[in-house]
Amino acid sequence: MTRSAAPAPVDGPTPLPAGTGMGLPFDPTWCLVVGDDREGTGPADDAGLATVVESWCCLADGTVGTRGVLEDESGGDHPPGPAVVAAGLYEPAEGVSETLVPLPSWCALPVAGSLRTGRRVLDLRDGVLTRRAAGGGGGGELWSARFACAERPGTGVLVAEVAAELLTGGPVGGGCRVGGPDEGGPAGSSAGQAGEGAVPRRWRSPFGGGALVATDTRVTPEARSGGPVTVERLAVHVVSAHRAPRRAEASRRLARARELGPAALLAEQRRAWGKRWAAADVEIVGDPELTLAVRFSLFHLLSSAARRGEAAVGARGLTGPAYAGHVFWDTDVFVLPVLAAVAPRQARAVLEYRLRRLDAARARAGGNGRRGARFPWESAHDGRDVTPRSGVDQHGTQVPIRTGDLEEHVTADVAWGAWRYAAWTGDWSFLTGPAYPLLVETARYWAARVRRDAQGAAHIDHVIGPDEYHEDVDDNAFTNLMARWNLRRAAELVERVGPRGSEADEAGGWRETADALVDGYDRATGRYEQFAGYDRLAPVMAADLGTPPLAADLVLGPERLAATQVVKQADVLMAHFLVPGETEPGSLDANLRHYLSRCAHGSSLSPSVHATLLARDGRPDEALDLLAVAVAVDLEDLTETTGGGLHLANLGGIWQAVVHGFAGVAVERPDDPALVIEPHLPGGWDELKVTVGWHGAELHLTCRRDGVHVSSPVALTVRVHGTVARIEPPGRWVG
Ligand code: IFM
């Protein structure tokens, strides 16, 4: 397998430890296959590829994530970072302010280092990762299967069968290497002993949270007989981001998991993932590889957010250490919308993370001498800005990072995420209830943030838009359109709920400010100027610098690049993506044509947005080319950064391209009277099937070139390419 090759769907059954009888029949549209029994001499073979596979094969339950480390490693912690982390559990770190606390890996077995990597299969249907590997000298075999219990966040199960000649003689129990900042020492017991988890190990974050880890390993036969041994390990993590977790809780959960045992836990796992997929599946009939890629995206998105409390979803989720687990706008506008459509409880937990940090956002605005709330560009445990102030460029020179000060659109993006959740769920009471202060305070911020010129026009100076190649610009069209959207939606909300506080007197002013905001739209060309002065920059196209996707800043250097019109990622086009209702009707095509050729796709957030808009613009074959780029970002490690974790925003963007682009599903408001479905299928697709939850009803849409079948348990109205149709259960075709 080459570094750039996507995992090939190999035929054959899903390997599982002999005797478990637990494998599902192999299906190439559900199973990610890596390696081959005959290939691979060990992880040292290609360290880069090994880390990429670890990201692909990460198993997470929204609370704890375990990268797909091999069992034969000493605990799995190696560059680029820890194998196991817990969502929202941060500790101070040099340079990045805060990073996720490394937890001990629970998957290590004392097996010979010469063991081949073998063949691994991640079955997306049930989240079981299996491996079959032969010993280096051809002697003996290891089979293993592991999963992160979807129904019991924090509980991991590992079952393995190991040939005697592969065992090194080290302790089989434990397998839990202590890597936390608080306590040290191995937590193991010797082979054949059970119940080492009776004394859970504890790690504390200096921010008040902590994690407890307890493991229980059963080895049969207990006495070494020269034959293979079967290992069953259960690992329980009790994680709390804000207070010390209780030992009794860890012991109780471990005892319960032990009582059930791996087989019953697996049956539970299958039911849990079965329910998830029933509410979320996507199938592209005619393109099995893309179907697998979209399901892979959904799998990792669904694995990244908790279902209760708050979910701090970092840019790489729980799949890797890049960006230190910091939460960006990636979560609000790329990840959250997917969860809102297919797993609303998880979306609500993502929103809860922001809601609980509203006070920190208020303090930030206050610190800038403004009313309202300003959300941080990068957020971690308490919602203060944790964006690094500097970084090192490719020449080893320390350079300032200005996004923390200037990339302000995130404030409107957070509000947008709350609104989008309500648009999918139809839940006004969320907006008029828990999210109300967030909408109000973000609008207040924008009202205070604008500068009025002598003519009364409103401007937002000194920002960075999504295109981070151009820093400290004035009137970034995207930022201004998002601020306008934020002001108008907040005003609407306040008017809807009636007088509650002083905001009742402010709403009119917000509307006036929204109307006064300049947006750079030019009626003559039908285009938005990305920011004041952008059109006067050198008209360099991305293709002049190389073949996109490319890191144009590395080609030209930041200063020369800033003098050109080359953009890093969708910027003006992000407005068409997020708030089409705020853009001039009919302006998508002109802007798409103009900015597409200028875009380097220097960010993983970019290709999927363009794919969505191209599909919406009636250019599905070109859209498919960009969707392929988006898929390659992680599945071909296109930018050689997947080893640091999967690009969660890109995974969300892939789903959005399929659902909002190719299926043409549009959801703008909680009170939309009809669900809009305007499919644009590329040549090679026979049919596109998607499942979404709209206003509480699970809808199965089958999109074809000549119409859409909507299956629904409730009556609803849809608009398909302008035709309004009433759907009665169980559903019907709309041509
Ligand atoms: O949020 C993104 C940003 O838009 C581009 N640089 C990477 C960030 C984290 O993914």
XYZ file of C-alpha atoms and ligand atoms in Angstrom:
745
model
C 0.000 0.000 0.000
C 1.417 3.359 -0.912
C 1.109 6.400 1.285
C -1.268 8.074 -1.095
C -3.414 5.058 -1.836
C -6.912 5.025 -0.441
C -7.766 1.903 1.530
C -8.896 -0.658 -0.971
C -12.086 -2.557 -0.313
C -10.712 -6.091 -0.206
C -13.108 -8.969 -0.446
C -13.382 -11.410 2.391
C -14.917 -11.852 5.798
C -14.291 -9.433 8.614
C -11.597 -11.075 10.727
C -12.484 -11.644 14.348
C -10.790 -13.680 17.028
C -11.393 -17.325 16.394
C -14.252 -18.755 18.339
C -16.133 -15.519 18.942
C -18.376 -16.087 15.915
C -19.131 -12.410 16.070
C -18.132 -11.056 12.654
C -20.655 -9.452 10.320
C -20.579 -10.496 6.672
C -18.062 -8.397 4.783
C -19.505 -5.460 2.856
C -17.156 -3.145 0.943
C -19.518 -0.196 1.366
C -19.281 -0.501 5.148
C -15.811 -1.866 5.823
C -12.596 0.107 5.684
C -9.825 -2.375 5.008
C -6.192 -1.605 5.651
C -3.282 -3.858 4.769
C -3.199 -7.486 3.984
C -2.213 -10.615 5.861
C 0.808 -11.027 3.657
C 1.937 -7.418 3.743
C 3.391 -5.132 6.320
C 6.348 -5.932 8.472
C 5.500 -3.629 11.306
C 4.647 -0.070 12.113
C 8.225 1.071 11.708
C 7.804 0.238 8.042
C 6.221 3.554 7.235
C 5.727 5.585 10.347
C 3.756 8.231 8.443
C 1.266 5.748 7.095
C 0.981 4.074 10.489
C -0.163 7.315 12.090
C -2.660 7.934 9.296
C -4.162 4.487 9.857
C -4.330 5.233 13.573
C -6.478 8.269 12.790
C -8.735 6.354 10.386
C -9.193 3.568 12.896
C -9.814 5.736 15.939
C -12.670 4.410 18.047
C -14.519 7.023 20.034
C -17.766 7.305 21.891
C -17.994 11.084 22.190
C -16.272 10.933 25.561
C -13.055 8.988 25.047
C -11.173 8.426 21.808
C -8.629 5.669 21.235
C -6.546 5.875 18.099
C -6.116 2.702 16.101
C -2.782 1.862 17.688
C -1.467 -1.644 17.318
C -1.634 -3.983 20.286
C 2.069 -4.702 20.025
C 3.181 -1.234 20.959
C 4.177 -0.086 24.351
C 0.926 1.595 25.098
C 0.526 3.369 21.777
C 1.817 6.826 22.675
C 4.229 7.997 20.023
C 4.435 11.027 17.772
C 2.292 12.820 16.887
C 0.675 12.358 20.287
C -1.262 10.312 22.787
C -3.323 7.310 21.747
C -6.152 8.069 24.158
C -7.774 11.389 25.043
C -11.050 12.479 26.577
C -13.291 15.212 25.232
C -13.055 18.497 27.087
C -10.291 17.333 29.424
C -7.509 19.851 28.963
C -4.271 20.732 30.731
C -1.981 23.731 30.319
C 0.553 23.387 27.523
C 3.326 25.560 26.258
C 2.627 27.391 23.030
C -0.988 26.309 22.638
C -2.222 27.373 26.108
C -4.152 24.153 26.620
C -4.097 20.695 25.160
C -5.988 17.464 25.757
C -4.714 15.408 28.695
C -3.022 12.198 27.494
C -4.671 9.129 29.007
C -3.086 5.702 29.170
C -3.607 3.385 26.267
C -5.572 0.281 27.189
C -4.887 -1.831 24.107
C -1.294 -3.006 24.532
C -0.469 -6.704 24.755
C 2.952 -8.209 25.466
C 3.525 -9.495 21.965
C 6.714 -9.687 19.914
C 7.760 -6.511 18.119
C 8.336 -8.542 14.955
C 4.590 -9.122 14.551
C 3.382 -7.940 11.153
C 0.807 -5.148 11.003
C -1.456 -7.551 9.131
C -4.920 -6.765 7.919
C -7.213 -4.448 9.776
C -10.874 -3.893 9.132
C -12.953 -1.106 10.604
C -16.578 -2.131 10.285
C -18.610 1.058 10.312
C -21.843 -0.824 10.974
C -20.885 -1.595 14.546
C -17.651 0.300 15.123
C -15.600 -2.863 15.608
C -11.947 -2.744 14.610
C -10.454 -6.143 13.889
C -6.953 -7.272 13.083
C -5.363 -10.450 11.902
C -1.575 -10.512 11.856
C 1.104 -13.125 11.495
C 4.329 -13.359 13.467
C 7.476 -12.033 11.828
C 9.163 -15.364 11.233
C 5.929 -16.819 9.952
C 5.174 -18.360 13.325
C 1.925 -17.810 15.108
C -0.914 -15.406 14.628
C -2.730 -12.657 16.465
C -6.434 -11.951 16.056
C -7.993 -9.053 17.812
C -11.220 -7.116 17.914
C -11.987 -3.973 19.853
C -14.719 -1.402 20.154
C -15.707 1.682 22.107
C -19.123 1.037 23.602
C -21.542 3.519 22.050
C -24.085 2.909 24.811
C -21.535 3.153 27.639
C -19.319 6.129 26.924
C -15.848 5.494 28.294
C -16.018 1.708 28.119
C -13.694 -0.104 25.734
C -13.587 -3.800 24.905
C -10.598 -5.703 23.525
C -10.725 -9.393 22.687
C -7.648 -11.118 21.286
C -6.299 -14.527 20.582
C -2.519 -14.676 20.604
C -0.300 -17.589 19.611
C 1.986 -18.664 22.454
C 5.140 -18.037 20.426
C 4.179 -14.395 20.002
C 3.905 -13.669 23.714
C 6.953 -12.015 25.200
C 6.332 -13.141 28.756
C 5.371 -9.679 29.956
C 2.155 -9.160 31.944
C -0.995 -9.634 29.887
C -3.192 -8.017 32.479
C -3.127 -4.265 32.750
C -1.987 -3.217 29.330
C -2.703 0.149 30.709
C 0.279 2.416 30.615
C 0.122 5.365 32.927
C 0.692 8.571 31.008
C -1.265 11.139 32.928
C 0.198 14.095 34.738
C -0.917 13.066 38.168
C -0.100 9.480 39.042
C 2.546 7.129 37.780
C 3.393 3.475 37.688
C 2.065 0.628 35.613
C -1.397 -0.604 36.410
C -0.765 -4.134 35.299
C -1.110 -7.547 36.830
C 0.471 -10.743 35.706
C -0.930 -13.078 33.105
C -3.922 -15.002 34.264
C -4.878 -12.507 36.955
C -8.190 -10.813 36.690
C -9.677 -7.740 38.216
C -6.765 -5.315 38.281
C -9.392 -2.632 37.717
C -10.433 -2.911 41.348
C -8.051 -0.002 41.944
C -8.786 2.544 39.258
C -6.015 4.924 38.305
C -6.783 8.629 38.417
C -5.565 11.591 36.375
C -6.426 15.127 37.229
C -6.460 18.214 35.118
C -5.307 21.370 36.892
C -8.549 22.930 35.627
C -10.538 20.803 38.042
C -11.566 17.914 35.828
C -10.141 14.460 35.770
C -10.357 10.914 34.512
C -10.386 7.554 36.197
C -9.324 4.499 34.285
C -9.998 0.966 35.446
C -9.218 -2.174 33.489
C -10.043 -5.804 33.927
C -8.259 -8.454 31.889
C -9.131 -12.141 31.737
C -6.662 -14.535 30.184
C -7.465 -18.142 29.329
C -5.983 -20.582 29.901
C -4.648 -19.096 33.122
C -1.511 -21.206 33.204
C 0.730 -21.042 30.168
C 0.284 -24.292 28.319
C 2.209 -23.518 25.174
C -0.996 -23.000 23.186
C -2.701 -19.744 22.190
C -4.168 -17.537 24.871
C -7.416 -15.648 24.684
C -7.459 -12.217 26.237
C -10.590 -10.298 27.172
C -9.957 -6.808 28.409
C -12.478 -4.246 29.550
C -11.413 -0.674 30.168
C -13.622 1.860 31.849
C -12.930 5.600 31.774
C -14.884 7.951 33.978
C -14.268 11.450 32.716
C -15.347 14.760 34.084
C -14.171 18.022 32.553
C -14.903 20.117 35.607
C -14.802 18.036 38.785
C -12.955 15.045 40.131
C -14.486 11.778 38.948
C -15.491 9.244 41.593
C -13.648 5.957 42.080
C -16.841 4.185 43.050
C -18.316 5.100 39.698
C -15.400 3.509 37.839
C -15.632 0.339 39.888
C -19.399 0.141 39.419
C -19.173 0.569 35.664
C -16.374 -1.945 35.372
C -18.279 -4.513 37.406
C -21.342 -4.042 35.203
C -19.310 -4.406 32.014
C -17.690 -7.544 33.407
C -21.075 -8.959 34.347
C -22.236 -8.525 30.760
C -19.004 -9.660 29.138
C -17.719 -8.926 25.606
C -20.376 -10.869 23.706
C -23.337 -9.079 25.312
C -21.532 -5.759 25.028
C -21.034 -6.423 21.330
C -24.721 -7.244 20.872
C -25.562 -3.967 22.614
C -23.049 -2.173 20.387
C -24.695 -3.564 17.256
C -28.110 -2.382 18.417
C -26.765 1.071 19.257
C -25.010 1.578 15.932
C -27.953 0.006 14.119
C -30.197 2.720 15.567
C -27.704 5.426 14.678
C -27.403 4.278 11.100
C -31.153 3.901 10.707
C -31.376 7.646 11.377
C -28.356 8.685 9.352
C -27.454 6.422 6.484
C -26.390 7.635 3.061
C -26.054 5.443 0.002
C -24.917 6.457 -3.444
C -26.208 3.757 -5.712
C -23.641 3.325 -8.462
C -20.666 4.496 -6.405
C -19.742 2.045 -3.616
C -16.404 3.713 -2.858
C -17.989 7.103 -2.310
C -20.701 5.459 -0.230
C -17.985 4.046 2.006
C -16.301 7.462 2.214
C -19.509 9.228 3.235
C -20.287 6.551 5.820
C -16.717 6.835 7.105
C -17.324 10.571 7.549
C -20.595 10.010 9.356
C -19.061 7.317 11.539
C -16.376 9.639 12.838
C -18.747 12.583 13.226
C -21.167 10.469 15.237
C -18.258 9.174 17.307
C -16.965 12.629 18.168
C -19.744 14.192 20.213
C -21.281 13.153 23.497
C -25.035 12.743 23.751
C -25.367 14.302 27.174
C -24.099 17.402 28.892
C -21.704 19.387 26.781
C -19.613 18.225 23.847
C -16.301 19.971 23.230
C -15.576 18.862 19.687
C -12.097 19.882 18.594
C -10.955 20.390 15.010
C -9.779 16.769 14.903
C -12.393 15.432 17.312
C -10.898 12.657 19.424
C -8.960 11.197 16.509
C -5.621 12.946 16.943
C -3.630 15.660 18.654
C -3.471 18.340 15.949
C -4.807 21.714 17.083
C -4.605 20.443 20.667
C -8.295 19.593 20.864
C -9.234 23.256 20.429
C -12.766 24.036 19.300
C -13.009 26.208 16.146
C -15.879 27.374 13.913
C -15.327 23.994 12.251
C -17.632 22.571 14.906
C -20.393 25.177 14.639
C -20.803 25.297 10.875
C -19.425 21.997 9.559
C -19.992 19.376 12.273
C -23.044 20.638 14.146
C -25.343 20.857 11.096
C -24.764 17.171 10.351
C -25.524 16.150 13.912
C -28.600 18.397 13.957
C -29.947 16.432 10.997
C -29.076 12.902 12.082
C -28.301 12.937 15.812
C -29.967 15.986 17.406
C -29.070 15.037 20.978
C -25.413 15.219 20.064
C -25.946 18.532 18.301
C -27.630 19.857 21.419
C -24.580 18.829 23.489
C -22.317 20.673 21.046
C -24.464 23.764 21.518
C -24.372 23.318 25.266
C -20.594 23.655 25.110
C -21.023 27.141 23.611
C -23.950 28.127 25.843
C -21.942 27.359 28.977
C -19.182 29.650 27.734
C -21.394 32.628 27.020
C -20.104 34.395 30.128
C -16.535 34.025 28.899
C -17.630 35.486 25.565
C -19.313 38.362 27.402
C -16.098 38.970 29.332
C -14.109 39.048 26.092
C -16.444 41.630 24.566
C -16.301 43.625 27.797
C -12.528 43.417 27.763
C -12.623 45.007 24.307
C -14.862 47.745 25.725
C -17.970 46.457 23.985
C -21.382 45.156 24.942
C -22.517 41.677 24.081
C -20.542 38.492 23.628
C -17.541 37.731 21.463
C -16.667 34.050 21.067
C -13.012 33.021 20.831
C -11.398 31.864 17.635
C -9.992 28.841 19.485
C -11.714 27.618 22.604
C -10.875 24.948 25.175
C -11.921 24.303 28.773
C -13.454 27.597 29.871
C -14.181 29.499 26.673
C -11.343 31.978 26.873
C -9.384 32.458 23.683
C -6.559 29.905 23.492
C -5.330 30.706 20.000
C -1.529 30.545 20.004
C -0.005 33.991 19.614
C 2.799 32.763 17.376
C 4.006 29.760 15.434
C 7.033 28.623 13.498
C 7.030 28.881 9.707
C 8.704 26.513 7.244
C 12.029 28.366 7.668
C 11.988 27.911 11.424
C 11.170 31.560 12.001
C 8.777 32.591 14.736
C 5.786 34.336 13.163
C 2.766 35.972 14.788
C -0.616 34.231 14.601
C -3.303 36.898 14.350
C -6.457 34.817 14.031
C -7.159 34.974 17.772
C -7.377 38.752 17.581
C -8.941 39.197 14.185
C -10.954 36.200 12.979
C -14.171 37.482 14.468
C -16.750 35.840 12.234
C -16.764 32.924 14.702
C -19.149 34.926 16.896
C -21.830 34.921 14.202
C -20.967 31.321 13.276
C -21.818 30.182 16.802
C -25.197 31.940 16.588
C -25.735 30.416 13.150
C -25.126 26.931 14.547
C -27.840 27.444 17.163
C -30.277 28.625 14.514
C -29.443 25.760 12.157
C -30.102 23.252 14.941
C -33.542 24.794 15.387
C -34.110 24.777 11.626
C -33.520 21.011 11.460
C -35.403 20.160 14.627
C -38.172 22.759 14.235
C -37.584 23.623 17.871
C -38.357 27.332 18.344
C -38.373 26.783 22.091
C -34.620 26.224 21.963
C -34.144 29.627 20.351
C -36.625 31.426 22.564
C -35.294 29.572 25.615
C -31.682 28.452 26.197
C -30.246 30.024 23.040
C -32.045 33.336 23.424
C -29.262 35.096 25.397
C -26.685 33.831 22.926
C -28.520 35.287 19.940
C -29.128 38.550 21.796
C -25.588 38.965 23.097
C -23.934 38.174 19.778
C -26.171 40.717 18.045
C -25.290 43.264 20.725
C -21.659 42.604 20.017
C -21.991 43.303 16.302
C -24.039 46.411 16.978
C -21.189 47.665 19.159
C -18.480 46.422 16.815
C -19.413 48.406 13.689
C -17.980 51.774 12.791
C -20.284 54.324 11.172
C -18.907 56.570 8.469
C -20.024 60.106 7.799
C -22.835 58.841 5.555
C -24.081 56.444 8.211
C -22.858 53.287 6.490
C -21.699 50.594 8.924
C -18.260 48.965 8.558
C -16.356 46.220 10.344
C -12.666 47.040 10.225
C -9.590 44.997 11.026
C -10.654 41.395 10.614
C -9.524 38.157 9.049
C -12.164 36.347 7.019
C -12.115 32.600 6.369
C -9.402 33.332 3.787
C -6.483 33.560 6.174
C -4.050 34.577 3.415
C -5.304 38.144 3.787
C -4.961 39.500 7.294
C -6.264 42.666 8.879
C -8.737 43.610 6.183
C -11.762 45.907 6.349
C -15.312 44.944 5.453
C -14.778 41.284 4.746
C -17.982 40.443 2.872
C -18.466 37.143 4.670
C -17.984 38.631 8.129
C -20.333 41.511 7.359
C -23.015 39.257 5.847
C -22.821 36.923 8.846
C -23.006 39.875 11.256
C -26.024 41.167 9.320
C -27.636 37.765 9.490
C -26.936 37.620 13.234
C -28.435 41.077 13.860
C -31.574 40.282 11.864
C -32.205 36.865 13.393
C -31.737 38.212 16.911
C -34.112 41.083 16.193
C -36.649 38.626 14.831
C -36.354 36.487 17.923
C -36.759 39.408 20.296
C -39.810 40.612 18.398
C -41.236 37.106 18.457
C -40.960 36.587 22.209
C -42.049 40.121 23.131
C -40.458 42.421 25.701
C -38.276 40.596 28.210
C -35.488 43.020 28.863
C -33.742 46.003 27.374
C -33.229 44.089 24.124
C -36.815 44.894 23.172
C -35.651 48.493 22.658
C -32.509 47.384 20.851
C -34.041 45.164 18.166
C -35.009 48.070 15.906
C -31.462 49.395 16.109
C -30.065 45.967 15.184
C -32.226 45.896 12.078
C -31.093 49.383 11.147
C -27.433 48.428 11.681
C -27.902 45.288 9.603
C -29.319 47.365 6.752
C -26.488 49.881 7.071
C -23.703 47.276 6.917
C -21.775 47.436 3.675
C -21.265 44.100 1.947
C -19.129 44.821 -1.113
C -21.810 43.739 -3.575
C -21.458 45.166 -7.066
C -24.669 45.123 -9.074
C -22.817 45.500 -12.371
C -20.786 42.311 -11.970
C -23.115 40.443 -9.620
C -20.120 39.842 -7.373
C -19.129 40.545 -3.812
C -15.684 42.038 -3.339
C -14.083 39.806 -0.710
C -12.968 42.818 1.316
C -12.382 46.498 0.694
C -9.552 46.723 -1.823
C -9.438 43.039 -2.798
C -10.240 43.735 -6.453
C -7.179 45.972 -6.736
C -4.808 43.131 -5.792
C -2.781 41.295 -8.445
C -5.186 38.986 -10.319
C -3.143 35.829 -9.763
C -5.093 32.582 -10.123
C -4.478 29.566 -7.914
C -3.455 27.504 -10.951
C -0.651 30.015 -11.614
C 1.007 28.749 -8.438
C 0.455 25.020 -8.823
C -2.305 22.480 -8.846
C -4.878 23.040 -6.118
C -5.191 21.961 -3.404
C -1.969 23.670 -2.477
C -0.501 25.629 0.384
C -0.038 28.843 -1.592
C 1.589 30.570 1.381
C 4.458 28.095 1.164
C 4.807 28.761 -2.565
C 4.852 32.557 -2.561
C 5.456 33.415 1.069
C 2.766 35.185 3.107
C 3.631 38.743 2.143
C 3.742 38.261 -1.613
C 0.655 36.096 -1.437
C -1.275 38.777 0.435
C -0.716 41.102 -2.523
C -2.565 38.687 -4.842
C -6.184 37.610 -5.222
C -5.383 33.997 -4.377
C -7.599 32.876 -1.488
C -6.998 30.049 0.913
C -10.542 28.741 1.156
C -14.121 29.637 0.427
C -14.699 33.129 1.785
C -17.369 35.079 -0.084
C -18.685 31.669 -1.069
C -19.056 30.708 2.588
C -21.889 33.248 2.702
C -23.653 31.468 -0.152
C -23.039 28.231 1.728
C -24.308 29.354 5.141
C -26.681 32.265 4.610
C -27.909 32.178 1.006
C -30.913 34.249 2.118
C -28.576 37.152 2.944
C -26.904 37.072 -0.473
C -28.298 38.741 -3.587
C -30.705 36.365 -5.341
C -29.003 34.822 -8.358
C -25.500 35.864 -7.261
C -24.141 32.363 -6.650
C -23.076 31.662 -10.207
C -21.080 34.863 -10.770
C -19.272 34.516 -7.441
C -18.603 30.840 -7.903
C -17.059 31.469 -11.305
C -14.929 34.303 -10.001
C -13.654 32.822 -6.762
C -13.286 29.186 -7.750
C -10.312 29.925 -9.982
C -8.728 32.051 -7.270
C -9.046 29.416 -4.573
C -5.998 27.345 -3.627
C -8.024 25.065 -1.323
C -5.212 25.591 1.154
C -7.584 24.536 3.927
C -9.373 21.224 4.273
C -12.577 23.211 4.849
C -12.634 24.404 1.260
C -13.256 21.638 -1.328
C -16.526 20.401 0.164
C -17.999 23.901 0.274
C -17.221 24.402 -3.400
C -18.624 20.955 -4.168
C -21.873 21.866 -2.401
C -22.218 25.140 -4.260
C -21.298 23.690 -7.651
C -23.990 21.050 -7.214
C -26.481 23.694 -6.149
C -25.495 25.733 -9.179
C -26.409 22.810 -11.442
C -22.832 21.655 -12.138
C -22.859 18.234 -10.428
C -20.021 16.666 -12.407
C -17.622 19.462 -11.464
C -18.976 19.212 -7.933
C -18.110 15.544 -7.886
C -14.476 16.344 -8.759
C -14.240 18.572 -5.710
C -16.035 16.082 -3.533
C -13.356 13.587 -4.563
C -10.726 16.060 -3.339
C -12.568 16.414 -0.037
C -12.699 12.630 0.341
C -8.986 12.363 -0.461
C -8.070 14.854 2.279
C -8.238 12.098 4.879
C -8.622 8.856 2.984
C -5.553 9.589 0.860
C -3.854 11.840 3.383
C -3.797 14.489 0.695
C -2.104 17.170 2.758
C -0.047 14.739 4.833
C -1.702 15.970 7.999
C -4.158 13.141 8.673
C -1.675 11.497 11.045
C -2.534 14.323 13.459
C -6.197 13.356 13.304
C -9.096 13.405 10.896
C -10.240 16.805 9.638
C -13.667 16.822 11.210
C -14.880 19.925 9.384
C -14.060 18.250 6.117
C -15.979 15.148 7.157
C -18.966 17.361 7.959
C -18.467 19.179 4.670
C -18.576 15.884 2.777
C -21.974 15.075 4.258
C -23.186 18.601 3.566
C -22.026 18.376 -0.052
C -24.033 15.177 -0.475
C -27.157 16.335 1.362
C -27.233 20.098 0.723
C -25.443 19.920 -2.625
C -26.327 16.786 -4.575
C -29.638 16.024 -2.850
C -30.290 19.773 -2.710
C -31.921 19.665 0.720
C -32.244 23.188 2.126
C -33.188 24.052 5.687
C -33.083 27.706 6.611
C -35.644 28.336 9.324
C -37.420 26.516 12.149
C -40.762 27.530 10.626
C -40.004 26.544 7.038
C -43.396 25.451 5.740
C -41.835 22.995 3.285
C -38.658 20.997 3.057
C -36.794 21.980 -0.096
C -35.258 19.109 -2.095
C -33.574 20.001 -5.382
C -31.387 17.077 -6.443
C -28.544 17.478 -8.929
C -27.032 14.064 -9.580
C -23.758 13.592 -11.431
C -23.590 11.301 -14.452
C -22.350 8.149 -12.753
C -24.916 8.056 -9.958
C -28.091 6.035 -10.367
C -29.686 7.063 -7.137
C -28.833 8.941 -3.964
C -30.464 7.820 -0.736
C -30.248 9.949 2.376
C -31.902 9.815 5.765
C -32.456 12.974 7.760
C -34.516 13.998 10.739
C -36.605 17.067 9.905
C -38.790 18.612 12.596
C -38.690 15.370 14.543
C -39.635 13.043 11.660
C -37.189 10.557 10.172
C -37.310 11.046 6.412
C -35.844 8.701 3.830
C -35.191 10.474 0.555
C -34.399 8.645 -2.655
C -33.204 11.111 -5.244
C -33.150 10.294 -8.938
C -32.725 12.400 -12.002
C -36.481 12.290 -12.645
C -37.751 12.899 -9.131
C -37.587 12.202 -5.420
C -39.235 9.581 -3.294
C -39.978 10.880 0.188
C -40.823 8.333 2.810
C -42.111 9.787 6.056
C -43.973 8.641 9.160
C -45.857 11.971 9.255
C -47.552 14.243 6.738
C -45.401 17.077 5.463
C -44.937 19.431 2.567
C -41.932 19.347 0.251
C -40.820 21.539 -2.614
C -39.000 19.644 -5.318
C -37.541 21.892 -8.013
C -40.294 24.401 -7.359
C -43.169 21.895 -7.254
C -44.953 21.911 -3.920
C -46.253 18.501 -2.913
C -48.002 17.087 0.106
C -46.565 13.842 1.428
C -48.778 11.500 3.403
C -47.268 8.519 5.233
C -45.709 6.213 4.221
C -44.572 8.460 1.362
C -44.559 8.853 -2.398
C -42.674 9.942 -5.477
C -42.579 13.581 -6.447
C -41.529 14.053 -10.055
O -10.869 26.662 11.315
C -9.899 26.274 10.408
C -9.573 27.457 9.530
O -10.706 27.881 8.795
C -8.457 27.129 8.569
N -7.288 26.681 9.306
C -7.560 25.506 10.146
C -8.672 25.775 11.139
C -8.958 24.516 11.972
O -9.410 23.491 11.154
